[in-house]
Amino acid sequence: EKPYLDSELNLAKFSQGCNIPSYEISETLNGLMNQSFNDYINNYRVEEFKKISKIEKYQNYTILALAFEAGFKSKATFNAAFKKFTNKTPSQYLKETKKL
């Protein structure tokens, strides 16, 4: 399963789906991974973007369309997360992978 593809996913919804109290999820992520829930999920979404950007089926998609496919709900959140986790803009990444 890839729950991070749901753009409406939040800690409460994830907590319900896992049947784990949200405070336990939050404490675990903050304590063990030094990440918030949103950062944890957005990192998966960035990796999904990178993966699908290399798939032939998605070659005609815009950067924003790929971001939405990866589970992001807004351009601003996508750009901020991408830069945070890769130290590159999405355009820079795609140019370097020769996909733009």
Tab-separated table of N, CA and C in Angstrom, residues 27-96:
chain	number	residue	atom	x	y	z
A	27	GLU	N	5.271	10.866	18.426
A	27	GLU	CA	6.427	10.693	19.323
A	27	GLU	C	7.498	9.817	18.690
A	28	THR	N	7.075	8.756	18.031
A	28	THR	CA	8.023	7.845	17.395
A	28	THR	C	8.789	8.544	16.275
A	29	LEU	N	8.066	9.236	15.412
A	29	LEU	CA	8.729	9.928	14.299
A	29	LEU	C	9.666	11.019	14.808
A	30	ASN	N	9.192	11.798	15.771
A	30	ASN	CA	10.024	12.877	16.307
A	30	ASN	C	11.224	12.338	17.070
A	31	GLY	N	10.998	11.292	17.866
A	31	GLY	CA	12.072	10.757	18.696
A	31	GLY	C	13.095	9.944	17.941
A	32	LEU	N	12.638	9.062	17.083
A	32	LEU	CA	13.552	8.152	16.394
A	32	LEU	C	14.093	8.705	15.081
A	33	MET	N	13.271	9.479	14.395
A	33	MET	CA	13.664	9.931	13.072
A	33	MET	C	13.893	11.431	13.004
A	34	ASN	N	13.584	12.119	14.091
A	34	ASN	CA	13.755	13.569	14.137
A	34	ASN	C	13.001	14.254	12.996
A	35	GLN	N	11.790	13.744	12.719
A	35	GLN	CA	10.961	14.265	11.639
A	35	GLN	C	9.523	14.405	12.114
A	36	SER	N	8.857	15.388	11.569
A	36	SER	CA	7.422	15.504	11.804
A	36	SER	C	6.705	14.502	10.894
A	37	PHE	N	5.447	14.269	11.174
A	37	PHE	CA	4.654	13.380	10.328
A	37	PHE	C	4.617	13.896	8.890
A	38	ASN	N	4.394	15.203	8.741
A	38	ASN	CA	4.316	15.777	7.387
A	38	ASN	C	5.622	15.608	6.628
A	39	ASP	N	6.756	15.820	7.286
A	39	ASP	CA	8.039	15.617	6.612
A	39	ASP	C	8.225	14.154	6.224
A	40	TYR	N	7.833	13.270	7.109
A	40	TYR	CA	7.962	11.835	6.837
A	40	TYR	C	7.169	11.453	5.583
A	41	ILE	N	5.925	11.893	5.514
A	41	ILE	CA	5.069	11.580	4.362
A	41	ILE	C	5.572	12.287	3.110
A	42	ASN	N	5.957	13.540	3.228
A	42	ASN	CA	6.425	14.287	2.053
A	42	ASN	C	7.715	13.718	1.482
A	43	ASN	N	8.543	13.136	2.320
A	43	ASN	CA	9.753	12.494	1.814
A	43	ASN	C	9.386	11.312	0.923
A	44	TYR	N	8.403	10.528	1.332
A	44	TYR	CA	7.917	9.437	0.480
A	44	TYR	C	7.355	9.981	-0.832
A	45	ARG	N	6.652	11.099	-0.758
A	45	ARG	CA	6.067	11.686	-1.967
A	45	ARG	C	7.145	12.189	-2.920
A	46	VAL	N	8.196	12.774	-2.376
A	46	VAL	CA	9.311	13.230	-3.223
A	46	VAL	C	9.944	12.028	-3.925
A	47	GLU	N	10.137	10.948	-3.188
A	47	GLU	CA	10.715	9.750	-3.796
A	47	GLU	C	9.795	9.179	-4.872
A	48	GLU	N	8.493	9.254	-4.639
A	48	GLU	CA	7.533	8.793	-5.645
A	48	GLU	C	7.622	9.668	-6.901
A	49	PHE	N	7.713	10.974	-6.714
A	49	PHE	CA	7.874	11.894	-7.848
A	49	PHE	C	9.104	11.503	-8.660
A	50	LYS	N	10.219	11.287	-7.979
A	50	LYS	CA	11.459	10.935	-8.666
A	50	LYS	C	11.300	9.627	-9.436
A	51	LYS	N	10.604	8.672	-8.844
A	51	LYS	CA	10.395	7.373	-9.490
A	51	LYS	C	9.511	7.506	-10.730
A	52	ILE	N	8.360	8.158	-10.583
A	52	ILE	CA	7.441	8.220	-11.721
A	52	ILE	C	7.935	9.146	-12.825
A	53	SER	N	8.806	10.087	-12.474
A	53	SER	CA	9.329	10.987	-13.512
A	53	SER	C	10.181	10.242	-14.535
A	54	LYS	N	10.590	9.026	-14.193
A	54	LYS	CA	11.420	8.223	-15.092
A	54	LYS	C	10.604	7.200	-15.891
A	55	ILE	N	9.311	7.121	-15.608
A	55	ILE	CA	8.454	6.136	-16.268
A	55	ILE	C	7.884	6.723	-17.561
A	56	GLU	N	7.972	5.963	-18.611
A	56	GLU	CA	7.545	6.405	-19.947
A	56	GLU	C	6.122	6.966	-19.946
A	57	LYS	N	5.236	6.294	-19.252
A	57	LYS	CA	3.827	6.691	-19.205
A	57	LYS	C	3.637	8.146	-18.741
A	58	TYR	N	4.569	8.660	-17.936
A	58	TYR	CA	4.441	9.998	-17.357
A	58	TYR	C	5.300	11.057	-18.064
A	59	GLN	N	5.903	10.716	-19.166
A	59	GLN	CA	6.847	11.627	-19.809
A	59	GLN	C	6.217	12.933	-20.290
A	60	ASN	N	4.945	12.939	-20.614
A	60	ASN	CA	4.303	14.166	-21.090
A	60	ASN	C	3.626	14.956	-19.975
A	61	TYR	N	3.752	14.489	-18.741
A	61	TYR	CA	3.165	15.196	-17.606
A	61	TYR	C	4.012	16.414	-17.256
A	62	THR	N	3.360	17.458	-16.790
A	62	THR	CA	4.098	18.616	-16.276
A	62	THR	C	4.648	18.267	-14.902
A	63	ILE	N	5.555	19.085	-14.416
A	63	ILE	CA	6.104	18.885	-13.078
A	63	ILE	C	4.981	18.888	-12.040
A	64	LEU	N	4.068	19.820	-12.168
A	64	LEU	CA	2.976	19.907	-11.204
A	64	LEU	C	2.059	18.684	-11.280
A	65	ALA	N	1.791	18.200	-12.468
A	65	ALA	CA	0.965	16.998	-12.608
A	65	ALA	C	1.646	15.793	-11.966
A	66	LEU	N	2.946	15.690	-12.126
A	66	LEU	CA	3.697	14.610	-11.470
A	66	LEU	C	3.625	14.747	-9.958
A	67	ALA	N	3.722	15.984	-9.472
A	67	ALA	CA	3.634	16.225	-8.031
A	67	ALA	C	2.285	15.767	-7.498
A	68	PHE	N	1.228	16.075	-8.220
A	68	PHE	CA	-0.110	15.651	-7.799
A	68	PHE	C	-0.227	14.124	-7.829
A	69	GLU	N	0.349	13.495	-8.834
A	69	GLU	CA	0.344	12.029	-8.909
A	69	GLU	C	1.067	11.405	-7.717
A	70	ALA	N	2.078	12.102	-7.219
A	70	ALA	CA	2.878	11.607	-6.093
A	70	ALA	C	2.212	11.881	-4.747
A	71	GLY	N	1.071	12.559	-4.749
A	71	GLY	CA	0.329	12.766	-3.516
A	71	GLY	C	0.338	14.170	-2.962
A	72	PHE	N	1.057	15.073	-3.598
A	72	PHE	CA	1.065	16.459	-3.117
A	72	PHE	C	-0.243	17.138	-3.475
A	73	LYS	N	-0.636	18.081	-2.632
A	73	LYS	CA	-1.896	18.783	-2.829
A	73	LYS	C	-1.676	20.215	-3.299
A	74	SER	N	-0.458	20.743	-3.104
A	74	SER	CA	-0.194	22.115	-3.536
A	74	SER	C	1.219	22.242	-4.105
A	75	LYS	N	1.354	23.170	-5.016
A	75	LYS	CA	2.636	23.437	-5.657
A	75	LYS	C	3.653	23.933	-4.639
A	76	ALA	N	3.221	24.805	-3.731
A	76	ALA	CA	4.139	25.376	-2.738
A	76	ALA	C	4.701	24.298	-1.814
A	77	THR	N	3.835	23.425	-1.350
A	77	THR	CA	4.283	22.348	-0.462
A	77	THR	C	5.231	21.410	-1.201
A	78	PHE	N	4.898	21.087	-2.430
A	78	PHE	CA	5.756	20.221	-3.232
A	78	PHE	C	7.139	20.840	-3.424
A	79	ASN	N	7.183	22.097	-3.868
A	79	ASN	CA	8.469	22.743	-4.115
A	79	ASN	C	9.309	22.828	-2.847
A	80	ALA	N	8.683	23.182	-1.729
A	80	ALA	CA	9.414	23.293	-0.461
A	80	ALA	C	9.953	21.929	-0.023
A	81	ALA	N	9.128	20.912	-0.111
A	81	ALA	CA	9.555	19.572	0.299
A	81	ALA	C	10.654	19.044	-0.620
A	82	PHE	N	10.492	19.252	-1.916
A	82	PHE	CA	11.493	18.751	-2.861
A	82	PHE	C	12.848	19.370	-2.583
A	83	LYS	N	12.857	20.676	-2.379
A	83	LYS	CA	14.109	21.383	-2.090
A	83	LYS	C	14.705	20.899	-0.764
A	84	LYS	N	13.844	20.704	0.223
A	84	LYS	CA	14.306	20.270	1.543
A	84	LYS	C	14.989	18.906	1.484
A	85	PHE	N	14.422	17.979	0.746
A	85	PHE	CA	14.937	16.611	0.741
A	85	PHE	C	15.989	16.328	-0.333
A	86	THR	N	16.081	17.193	-1.341
A	86	THR	CA	17.056	16.935	-2.408
A	86	THR	C	18.089	18.042	-2.575
A	87	ASN	N	17.846	19.183	-1.954
A	87	ASN	CA	18.684	20.382	-2.138
A	87	ASN	C	18.700	20.841	-3.599
A	88	LYS	N	17.641	20.494	-4.326
A	88	LYS	CA	17.494	20.905	-5.724
A	88	LYS	C	16.046	21.287	-5.953
A	89	THR	N	15.818	22.058	-7.001
A	89	THR	CA	14.440	22.298	-7.419
A	89	THR	C	14.017	21.102	-8.276
A	90	PRO	N	12.731	20.906	-8.449
A	90	PRO	CA	12.295	19.809	-9.333
A	90	PRO	C	12.857	19.953	-10.746
A	91	SER	N	12.904	21.173	-11.258
A	91	SER	CA	13.453	21.387	-12.604
A	91	SER	C	14.922	21.004	-12.672
A	92	GLN	N	15.688	21.392	-11.662
A	92	GLN	CA	17.108	21.020	-11.632
A	92	GLN	C	17.258	19.502	-11.625
A	93	TYR	N	16.465	18.844	-10.795
A	93	TYR	CA	16.533	17.390	-10.711
A	93	TYR	C	16.236	16.754	-12.068
A	94	LEU	N	15.165	17.199	-12.713
A	94	LEU	CA	14.782	16.604	-13.986
A	94	LEU	C	15.815	16.884	-15.081
A	95	LYS	N	16.395	18.060	-15.066
A	95	LYS	CA	17.447	18.371	-16.037
A	95	LYS	C	18.641	17.445	-15.838
A	96	GLU	N	18.999	17.222	-14.569
A	96	GLU	CA	20.139	16.360	-14.267
A	96	GLU	C	19.870	14.902	-14.637
